[in-house]
């Protein structure tokens, strides 16, 4: 069955970077894209961007452009989201989701809590 | 920048029917926006209910339906149940492979 398993919670200092992983199983990795979404405590879902797992092409939300990088390791069936220059407002749960096309993001990771605190 | 809009907190009686909508601060939502709907309970990942305007995701009961009503996307829940009490988010494709979530609507069943 399709599964996306994310890395564990992180605590980071302001100004640091964080890298979250999303390990995929149960499907052909390179035939899909992964969307990244975050949710600050008590706030709405926020789209961050996507990576095409086959081509490695990416699209970033303008809000995060220059601060976020999506990568993937096809040999490990794992996608990564790295966010740099962290500030307290980046404290959130970060989710990965498999993009099945036409807005069908049916499979989600369990989420990774990132806390930015001095 | 165009903002995706949803209703403030909403309530429905058990067994009742409720329609949540998803609009734009400027312009109309059409099928070209590929509207999709997600249900989320606290501490959980979102669950896909509807995608591509009106296609139910796998395992979603048929009391959830999607449509375009006027200039907005709509999610209708028929025969509301207690476990439908959740946050509901719409997601729109804004063009150029960019997506945007609405602010979400908290639905109470009482």
PDB file of C-alpha atoms in Angstrom:
ATOM      1  CA  UNK A   1       0.000   0.000   0.000  1.00  0.00           C
ATOM      2  CA  UNK A   2       1.052   3.579  -0.570  1.00  0.00           C
ATOM      3  CA  UNK A   3       2.866   5.121   2.378  1.00  0.00           C
ATOM      4  CA  UNK A   4       4.696   8.355   2.995  1.00  0.00           C
ATOM      5  CA  UNK A   5       6.739   8.312   6.186  1.00  0.00           C
ATOM      6  CA  UNK A   6       8.300  11.545   7.350  1.00  0.00           C
ATOM      7  CA  UNK A   7      11.255  12.193   9.602  1.00  0.00           C
ATOM      8  CA  UNK A   8      10.858  13.067  13.257  1.00  0.00           C
ATOM      9  CA  UNK A   9      10.305  16.333  15.062  1.00  0.00           C
ATOM     10  CA  UNK A  10      13.021  18.984  14.998  1.00  0.00           C
ATOM     11  CA  UNK A  11      13.941  21.894  17.238  1.00  0.00           C
ATOM     12  CA  UNK A  12      16.045  24.590  15.619  1.00  0.00           C
ATOM     13  CA  UNK A  13      17.517  27.956  16.558  1.00  0.00           C
ATOM     14  CA  UNK A  14      16.556  31.064  14.592  1.00  0.00           C
ATOM     15  CA  UNK A  15      18.757  31.414  11.551  1.00  0.00           C
ATOM     16  CA  UNK A  16      19.389  27.694  11.239  1.00  0.00           C
ATOM     17  CA  UNK A  17      18.176  25.327   8.517  1.00  0.00           C
ATOM     18  CA  UNK A  18      16.017  22.222   8.730  1.00  0.00           C
ATOM     19  CA  UNK A  19      15.736  19.297   6.341  1.00  0.00           C
ATOM     20  CA  UNK A  20      12.637  17.118   6.457  1.00  0.00           C
ATOM     21  CA  UNK A  21      12.474  13.778   4.650  1.00  0.00           C
ATOM     22  CA  UNK A  22       9.497  11.965   3.157  1.00  0.00           C
ATOM     23  CA  UNK A  23      10.135   8.297   2.402  1.00  0.00           C
ATOM     24  CA  UNK A  24       7.780   6.762  -0.134  1.00  0.00           C
ATOM     25  CA  UNK A  25       6.733   3.163  -0.630  1.00  0.00           C
ATOM     26  CA  UNK A  26       4.041   1.205  -2.432  1.00  0.00           C
ATOM     27  CA  UNK A  27       4.248   3.015  -5.763  1.00  0.00           C
ATOM     28  CA  UNK A  28       6.639   3.809  -8.586  1.00  0.00           C
ATOM     29  CA  UNK A  29       8.481   6.773  -7.107  1.00  0.00           C
ATOM     30  CA  UNK A  30       9.505   8.545 -10.299  1.00  0.00           C
ATOM     31  CA  UNK A  31       6.011   8.698 -11.818  1.00  0.00           C
ATOM     32  CA  UNK A  32       4.605  11.200  -9.323  1.00  0.00           C
ATOM     33  CA  UNK A  33       5.182  14.596  -7.798  1.00  0.00           C
ATOM     34  CA  UNK A  34       5.281  15.415  -4.113  1.00  0.00           C
ATOM     35  CA  UNK A  35       3.575  18.496  -2.752  1.00  0.00           C
ATOM     36  CA  UNK A  36       4.801  20.152   0.449  1.00  0.00           C
ATOM     37  CA  UNK A  37       2.337  21.857   2.793  1.00  0.00           C
ATOM     38  CA  UNK A  38       2.800  23.380   6.228  1.00  0.00           C
ATOM     39  CA  UNK A  39       0.470  24.318   9.059  1.00  0.00           C
ATOM     40  CA  UNK A  40       1.436  26.647  11.877  1.00  0.00           C
ATOM     41  CA  UNK A  41      -0.220  25.950  15.241  1.00  0.00           C
ATOM     42  CA  UNK A  42      -3.931  26.767  15.011  1.00  0.00           C
ATOM     43  CA  UNK A  43      -3.528  28.133  11.515  1.00  0.00           C
ATOM     44  CA  UNK A  44      -4.616  27.163   8.020  1.00  0.00           C
ATOM     45  CA  UNK A  45      -2.870  24.847   5.590  1.00  0.00           C
ATOM     46  CA  UNK A  46      -0.248  26.637   3.513  1.00  0.00           C
ATOM     47  CA  UNK A  47       1.052  25.375   0.179  1.00  0.00           C
ATOM     48  CA  UNK A  48       4.848  25.504  -0.151  1.00  0.00           C
ATOM     49  CA  UNK A  49       5.461  23.955  -3.566  1.00  0.00           C
ATOM     50  CA  UNK A  50       6.159  20.683  -5.340  1.00  0.00           C
ATOM     51  CA  UNK A  51       8.866  18.516  -6.813  1.00  0.00           C
ATOM     52  CA  UNK A  52       8.496  16.189  -9.768  1.00  0.00           C
ATOM     53  CA  UNK A  53      10.133  13.005  -8.541  1.00  0.00           C
ATOM     54  CA  UNK A  54      11.092  11.836 -12.027  1.00  0.00           C
ATOM     55  CA  UNK A  55      12.565  14.993 -13.566  1.00  0.00           C
ATOM     56  CA  UNK A  56      13.516  16.679 -10.305  1.00  0.00           C
ATOM     57  CA  UNK A  57      11.856  19.896 -11.467  1.00  0.00           C
ATOM     58  CA  UNK A  58      10.410  22.112  -8.767  1.00  0.00           C
ATOM     59  CA  UNK A  59       7.943  24.914  -8.180  1.00  0.00           C
ATOM     60  CA  UNK A  60       8.038  27.051  -5.067  1.00  0.00           C
ATOM     61  CA  UNK A  61       5.468  29.316  -3.536  1.00  0.00           C
ATOM     62  CA  UNK A  62       6.599  32.897  -3.939  1.00  0.00           C
ATOM     63  CA  UNK A  63       6.476  33.229  -0.154  1.00  0.00           C
ATOM     64  CA  UNK A  64       9.289  30.719   0.290  1.00  0.00           C
ATOM     65  CA  UNK A  65      11.270  31.371  -2.889  1.00  0.00           C
ATOM     66  CA  UNK A  66      14.963  31.621  -2.086  1.00  0.00           C
ATOM     67  CA  UNK A  67      14.593  29.987   1.308  1.00  0.00           C
ATOM     68  CA  UNK A  68      13.250  26.531   0.479  1.00  0.00           C
ATOM     69  CA  UNK A  69      14.763  23.725  -1.576  1.00  0.00           C
ATOM     70  CA  UNK A  70      13.107  20.490  -2.616  1.00  0.00           C
ATOM     71  CA  UNK A  71      15.245  17.536  -3.612  1.00  0.00           C
ATOM     72  CA  UNK A  72      14.794  13.825  -4.043  1.00  0.00           C
ATOM     73  CA  UNK A  73      16.899  10.672  -3.928  1.00  0.00           C
ATOM     74  CA  UNK A  74      15.402   8.201  -6.352  1.00  0.00           C
ATOM     75  CA  UNK A  75      17.569   5.348  -5.085  1.00  0.00           C
ATOM     76  CA  UNK A  76      16.113   5.814  -1.611  1.00  0.00           C
ATOM     77  CA  UNK A  77      12.585   6.742  -2.773  1.00  0.00           C
ATOM     78  CA  UNK A  78      12.807   9.776  -0.549  1.00  0.00           C
ATOM     79  CA  UNK A  79      11.913  13.417  -1.062  1.00  0.00           C
ATOM     80  CA  UNK A  80      13.380  16.226   1.006  1.00  0.00           C
ATOM     81  CA  UNK A  81      12.345  19.731   1.975  1.00  0.00           C
ATOM     82  CA  UNK A  82      15.012  22.062   3.301  1.00  0.00           C
ATOM     83  CA  UNK A  83      14.062  25.444   4.759  1.00  0.00           C
ATOM     84  CA  UNK A  84      16.801  27.908   5.659  1.00  0.00           C
ATOM     85  CA  UNK A  85      17.103  31.131   7.665  1.00  0.00           C
ATOM     86  CA  UNK A  86      14.472  29.894  10.067  1.00  0.00           C
ATOM     87  CA  UNK A  87      12.401  32.343  12.095  1.00  0.00           C
ATOM     88  CA  UNK A  88       9.891  31.697  14.861  1.00  0.00           C
ATOM     89  CA  UNK A  89       7.027  31.994  12.372  1.00  0.00           C
ATOM     90  CA  UNK A  90       8.352  28.866  10.636  1.00  0.00           C
ATOM     91  CA  UNK A  91       7.246  26.829  13.638  1.00  0.00           C
ATOM     92  CA  UNK A  92       4.751  24.466  12.051  1.00  0.00           C
ATOM     93  CA  UNK A  93       3.897  20.936  11.068  1.00  0.00           C
ATOM     94  CA  UNK A  94       5.288  20.164   7.632  1.00  0.00           C
ATOM     95  CA  UNK A  95       3.471  17.627   5.454  1.00  0.00           C
ATOM     96  CA  UNK A  96       4.346  15.872   2.223  1.00  0.00           C
ATOM     97  CA  UNK A  97       1.590  14.576  -0.061  1.00  0.00           C
ATOM     98  CA  UNK A  98       1.614  12.538  -3.229  1.00  0.00           C
ATOM     99  CA  UNK A  99       0.122  14.435  -6.148  1.00  0.00           C
ATOM    100  CA  UNK A 100      -2.171  12.144  -8.124  1.00  0.00           C
ATOM    101  CA  UNK A 101      -3.157  14.931 -10.523  1.00  0.00           C
ATOM    102  CA  UNK A 102      -6.134  17.344 -10.654  1.00  0.00           C
ATOM    103  CA  UNK A 103      -5.808  18.217  -6.987  1.00  0.00           C
ATOM    104  CA  UNK A 104      -5.978  14.600  -5.863  1.00  0.00           C
ATOM    105  CA  UNK A 105      -3.432  14.601  -3.042  1.00  0.00           C
ATOM    106  CA  UNK A 106      -4.819  11.403  -1.572  1.00  0.00           C
ATOM    107  CA  UNK A 107      -1.783  10.155   0.309  1.00  0.00           C
ATOM    108  CA  UNK A 108      -0.138  12.238   3.001  1.00  0.00           C
ATOM    109  CA  UNK A 109       2.775  11.824   5.329  1.00  0.00           C
ATOM    110  CA  UNK A 110       2.107  11.943   9.049  1.00  0.00           C
ATOM    111  CA  UNK A 111       3.644  15.394   9.373  1.00  0.00           C
ATOM    112  CA  UNK A 112       6.866  16.647  10.926  1.00  0.00           C
ATOM    113  CA  UNK A 113       6.780  19.225  13.705  1.00  0.00           C
ATOM    114  CA  UNK A 114       9.480  21.858  13.350  1.00  0.00           C
ATOM    115  CA  UNK A 115       9.928  24.202  16.287  1.00  0.00           C
ATOM    116  CA  UNK A 116      12.047  27.325  15.918  1.00  0.00           C
ATOM    117  CA  UNK A 117      13.036  28.730  19.267  1.00  0.00           C
ATOM    118  CA  UNK A 118      15.981  30.445  20.865  1.00  0.00           C
TER     119      UNK A 118
ATOM    120  CA  UNK B   1      -2.718  38.759  -4.837  1.00  0.00           C
ATOM    121  CA  UNK B   2      -5.995  36.850  -5.152  1.00  0.00           C
ATOM    122  CA  UNK B   3      -7.096  35.206  -1.931  1.00  0.00           C
ATOM    123  CA  UNK B   4      -9.120  31.999  -1.646  1.00  0.00           C
ATOM    124  CA  UNK B   5     -12.074  32.604   0.660  1.00  0.00           C
ATOM    125  CA  UNK B   6     -14.128  30.256   2.828  1.00  0.00           C
ATOM    126  CA  UNK B   7     -16.908  30.748   5.358  1.00  0.00           C
ATOM    127  CA  UNK B   8     -16.313  31.497   9.024  1.00  0.00           C
ATOM    128  CA  UNK B   9     -17.236  28.737  11.509  1.00  0.00           C
ATOM    129  CA  UNK B  10     -20.435  26.941  10.577  1.00  0.00           C
ATOM    130  CA  UNK B  11     -22.788  24.575  12.357  1.00  0.00           C
ATOM    131  CA  UNK B  12     -25.184  21.901  11.176  1.00  0.00           C
ATOM    132  CA  UNK B  13     -27.659  19.673  12.976  1.00  0.00           C
ATOM    133  CA  UNK B  14     -27.115  15.909  12.936  1.00  0.00           C
ATOM    134  CA  UNK B  15     -28.804  14.525   9.837  1.00  0.00           C
ATOM    135  CA  UNK B  16     -28.902  17.934   8.219  1.00  0.00           C
ATOM    136  CA  UNK B  17     -27.403  19.173   4.997  1.00  0.00           C
ATOM    137  CA  UNK B  18     -24.719  21.811   4.794  1.00  0.00           C
ATOM    138  CA  UNK B  19     -22.958  23.463   1.879  1.00  0.00           C
ATOM    139  CA  UNK B  20     -19.546  25.022   2.323  1.00  0.00           C
ATOM    140  CA  UNK B  21     -18.197  27.290  -0.381  1.00  0.00           C
ATOM    141  CA  UNK B  22     -14.834  28.358  -1.751  1.00  0.00           C
ATOM    142  CA  UNK B  23     -14.483  31.622  -3.606  1.00  0.00           C
ATOM    143  CA  UNK B  24     -11.961  34.154  -4.784  1.00  0.00           C
ATOM    144  CA  UNK B  25     -11.376  37.679  -3.529  1.00  0.00           C
ATOM    145  CA  UNK B  26     -11.370  38.642  -7.188  1.00  0.00           C
ATOM    146  CA  UNK B  27     -13.070  36.624  -9.891  1.00  0.00           C
ATOM    147  CA  UNK B  28     -15.012  33.388 -10.093  1.00  0.00           C
ATOM    148  CA  UNK B  29     -14.069  29.799  -9.370  1.00  0.00           C
ATOM    149  CA  UNK B  30     -14.574  27.467 -12.306  1.00  0.00           C
ATOM    150  CA  UNK B  31     -13.661  23.869 -13.028  1.00  0.00           C
ATOM    151  CA  UNK B  32     -10.360  25.081 -14.473  1.00  0.00           C
ATOM    152  CA  UNK B  33      -9.258  25.773 -10.896  1.00  0.00           C
ATOM    153  CA  UNK B  34      -9.562  22.002 -10.180  1.00  0.00           C
ATOM    154  CA  UNK B  35     -11.162  22.667  -6.803  1.00  0.00           C
ATOM    155  CA  UNK B  36     -10.541  20.015  -4.192  1.00  0.00           C
ATOM    156  CA  UNK B  37     -11.708  19.634  -0.613  1.00  0.00           C
ATOM    157  CA  UNK B  38      -9.893  18.336   2.445  1.00  0.00           C
ATOM    158  CA  UNK B  39     -11.131  17.360   5.877  1.00  0.00           C
ATOM    159  CA  UNK B  40      -8.827  17.747   8.856  1.00  0.00           C
ATOM    160  CA  UNK B  41      -9.225  16.941  12.513  1.00  0.00           C
ATOM    161  CA  UNK B  42      -6.778  18.307  15.088  1.00  0.00           C
ATOM    162  CA  UNK B  43      -3.392  16.643  15.064  1.00  0.00           C
ATOM    163  CA  UNK B  44      -4.067  14.696  11.882  1.00  0.00           C
ATOM    164  CA  UNK B  45      -2.993  14.984   8.277  1.00  0.00           C
ATOM    165  CA  UNK B  46      -5.661  16.265   5.886  1.00  0.00           C
ATOM    166  CA  UNK B  47      -7.937  13.724   4.244  1.00  0.00           C
ATOM    167  CA  UNK B  48      -8.907  14.195   0.612  1.00  0.00           C
ATOM    168  CA  UNK B  49     -12.678  14.258   0.128  1.00  0.00           C
ATOM    169  CA  UNK B  50     -13.202  15.700  -3.347  1.00  0.00           C
ATOM    170  CA  UNK B  51     -10.847  16.545  -6.205  1.00  0.00           C
ATOM    171  CA  UNK B  52     -11.250  17.969  -9.693  1.00  0.00           C
ATOM    172  CA  UNK B  53     -14.469  19.735  -8.644  1.00  0.00           C
ATOM    173  CA  UNK B  54     -16.675  16.697  -8.047  1.00  0.00           C
ATOM    174  CA  UNK B  55     -14.691  13.447  -7.973  1.00  0.00           C
ATOM    175  CA  UNK B  56     -14.900  11.661  -4.643  1.00  0.00           C
ATOM    176  CA  UNK B  57     -11.619  10.319  -3.375  1.00  0.00           C
ATOM    177  CA  UNK B  58     -11.304   6.617  -2.684  1.00  0.00           C
ATOM    178  CA  UNK B  59     -13.305   5.514   0.345  1.00  0.00           C
ATOM    179  CA  UNK B  60     -15.227   8.769   0.771  1.00  0.00           C
ATOM    180  CA  UNK B  61     -18.965   8.199   1.354  1.00  0.00           C
ATOM    181  CA  UNK B  62     -21.384   9.547  -1.232  1.00  0.00           C
ATOM    182  CA  UNK B  63     -22.943  11.960   1.235  1.00  0.00           C
ATOM    183  CA  UNK B  64     -19.996  14.222   0.375  1.00  0.00           C
ATOM    184  CA  UNK B  65     -20.321  15.887  -3.000  1.00  0.00           C
ATOM    185  CA  UNK B  66     -18.594  18.705  -4.855  1.00  0.00           C
ATOM    186  CA  UNK B  67     -19.879  21.186  -7.390  1.00  0.00           C
ATOM    187  CA  UNK B  68     -19.687  24.708  -8.735  1.00  0.00           C
ATOM    188  CA  UNK B  69     -22.456  26.935  -7.357  1.00  0.00           C
ATOM    189  CA  UNK B  70     -22.582  30.306  -9.015  1.00  0.00           C
ATOM    190  CA  UNK B  71     -19.085  31.734  -8.856  1.00  0.00           C
ATOM    191  CA  UNK B  72     -17.792  29.425  -6.127  1.00  0.00           C
ATOM    192  CA  UNK B  73     -16.791  25.820  -5.584  1.00  0.00           C
ATOM    193  CA  UNK B  74     -19.018  24.022  -3.125  1.00  0.00           C
ATOM    194  CA  UNK B  75     -18.838  21.015  -0.816  1.00  0.00           C
ATOM    195  CA  UNK B  76     -22.171  19.600   0.254  1.00  0.00           C
ATOM    196  CA  UNK B  77     -22.539  17.191   3.139  1.00  0.00           C
ATOM    197  CA  UNK B  78     -25.893  15.408   3.178  1.00  0.00           C
ATOM    198  CA  UNK B  79     -26.995  13.705   6.383  1.00  0.00           C
ATOM    199  CA  UNK B  80     -24.316  15.195   8.613  1.00  0.00           C
ATOM    200  CA  UNK B  81     -22.880  12.915  11.262  1.00  0.00           C
ATOM    201  CA  UNK B  82     -21.079  13.684  14.483  1.00  0.00           C
ATOM    202  CA  UNK B  83     -17.736  12.620  13.079  1.00  0.00           C
ATOM    203  CA  UNK B  84     -18.075  15.163  10.275  1.00  0.00           C
ATOM    204  CA  UNK B  85     -17.146  17.773  12.850  1.00  0.00           C
ATOM    205  CA  UNK B  86     -13.811  18.948  11.423  1.00  0.00           C
ATOM    206  CA  UNK B  87     -12.011  21.712   9.627  1.00  0.00           C
ATOM    207  CA  UNK B  88     -12.644  21.790   5.891  1.00  0.00           C
ATOM    208  CA  UNK B  89     -10.196  23.311   3.439  1.00  0.00           C
ATOM    209  CA  UNK B  90     -10.561  23.958  -0.243  1.00  0.00           C
ATOM    210  CA  UNK B  91      -7.588  23.952  -2.566  1.00  0.00           C
ATOM    211  CA  UNK B  92      -7.450  25.712  -5.920  1.00  0.00           C
ATOM    212  CA  UNK B  93      -5.054  25.546  -8.825  1.00  0.00           C
ATOM    213  CA  UNK B  94      -4.228  29.201  -9.493  1.00  0.00           C
ATOM    214  CA  UNK B  95      -2.431  28.558 -12.778  1.00  0.00           C
ATOM    215  CA  UNK B  96       1.274  28.213 -13.551  1.00  0.00           C
ATOM    216  CA  UNK B  97       1.379  25.081 -11.349  1.00  0.00           C
ATOM    217  CA  UNK B  98       0.651  27.167  -8.271  1.00  0.00           C
ATOM    218  CA  UNK B  99      -1.845  26.032  -5.663  1.00  0.00           C
ATOM    219  CA  UNK B 100      -3.553  27.889  -2.846  1.00  0.00           C
ATOM    220  CA  UNK B 101      -5.585  26.748   0.132  1.00  0.00           C
ATOM    221  CA  UNK B 102      -8.543  28.620   1.489  1.00  0.00           C
ATOM    222  CA  UNK B 103      -8.592  29.744   5.087  1.00  0.00           C
ATOM    223  CA  UNK B 104     -10.656  26.747   6.130  1.00  0.00           C
ATOM    224  CA  UNK B 105     -14.099  26.430   7.691  1.00  0.00           C
ATOM    225  CA  UNK B 106     -14.617  24.879  11.108  1.00  0.00           C
ATOM    226  CA  UNK B 107     -17.790  22.790  11.011  1.00  0.00           C
ATOM    227  CA  UNK B 108     -19.630  21.915  14.203  1.00  0.00           C
ATOM    228  CA  UNK B 109     -22.312  19.238  14.271  1.00  0.00           C
ATOM    229  CA  UNK B 110     -24.813  19.927  17.048  1.00  0.00           C
TER     230      UNK B 110
END
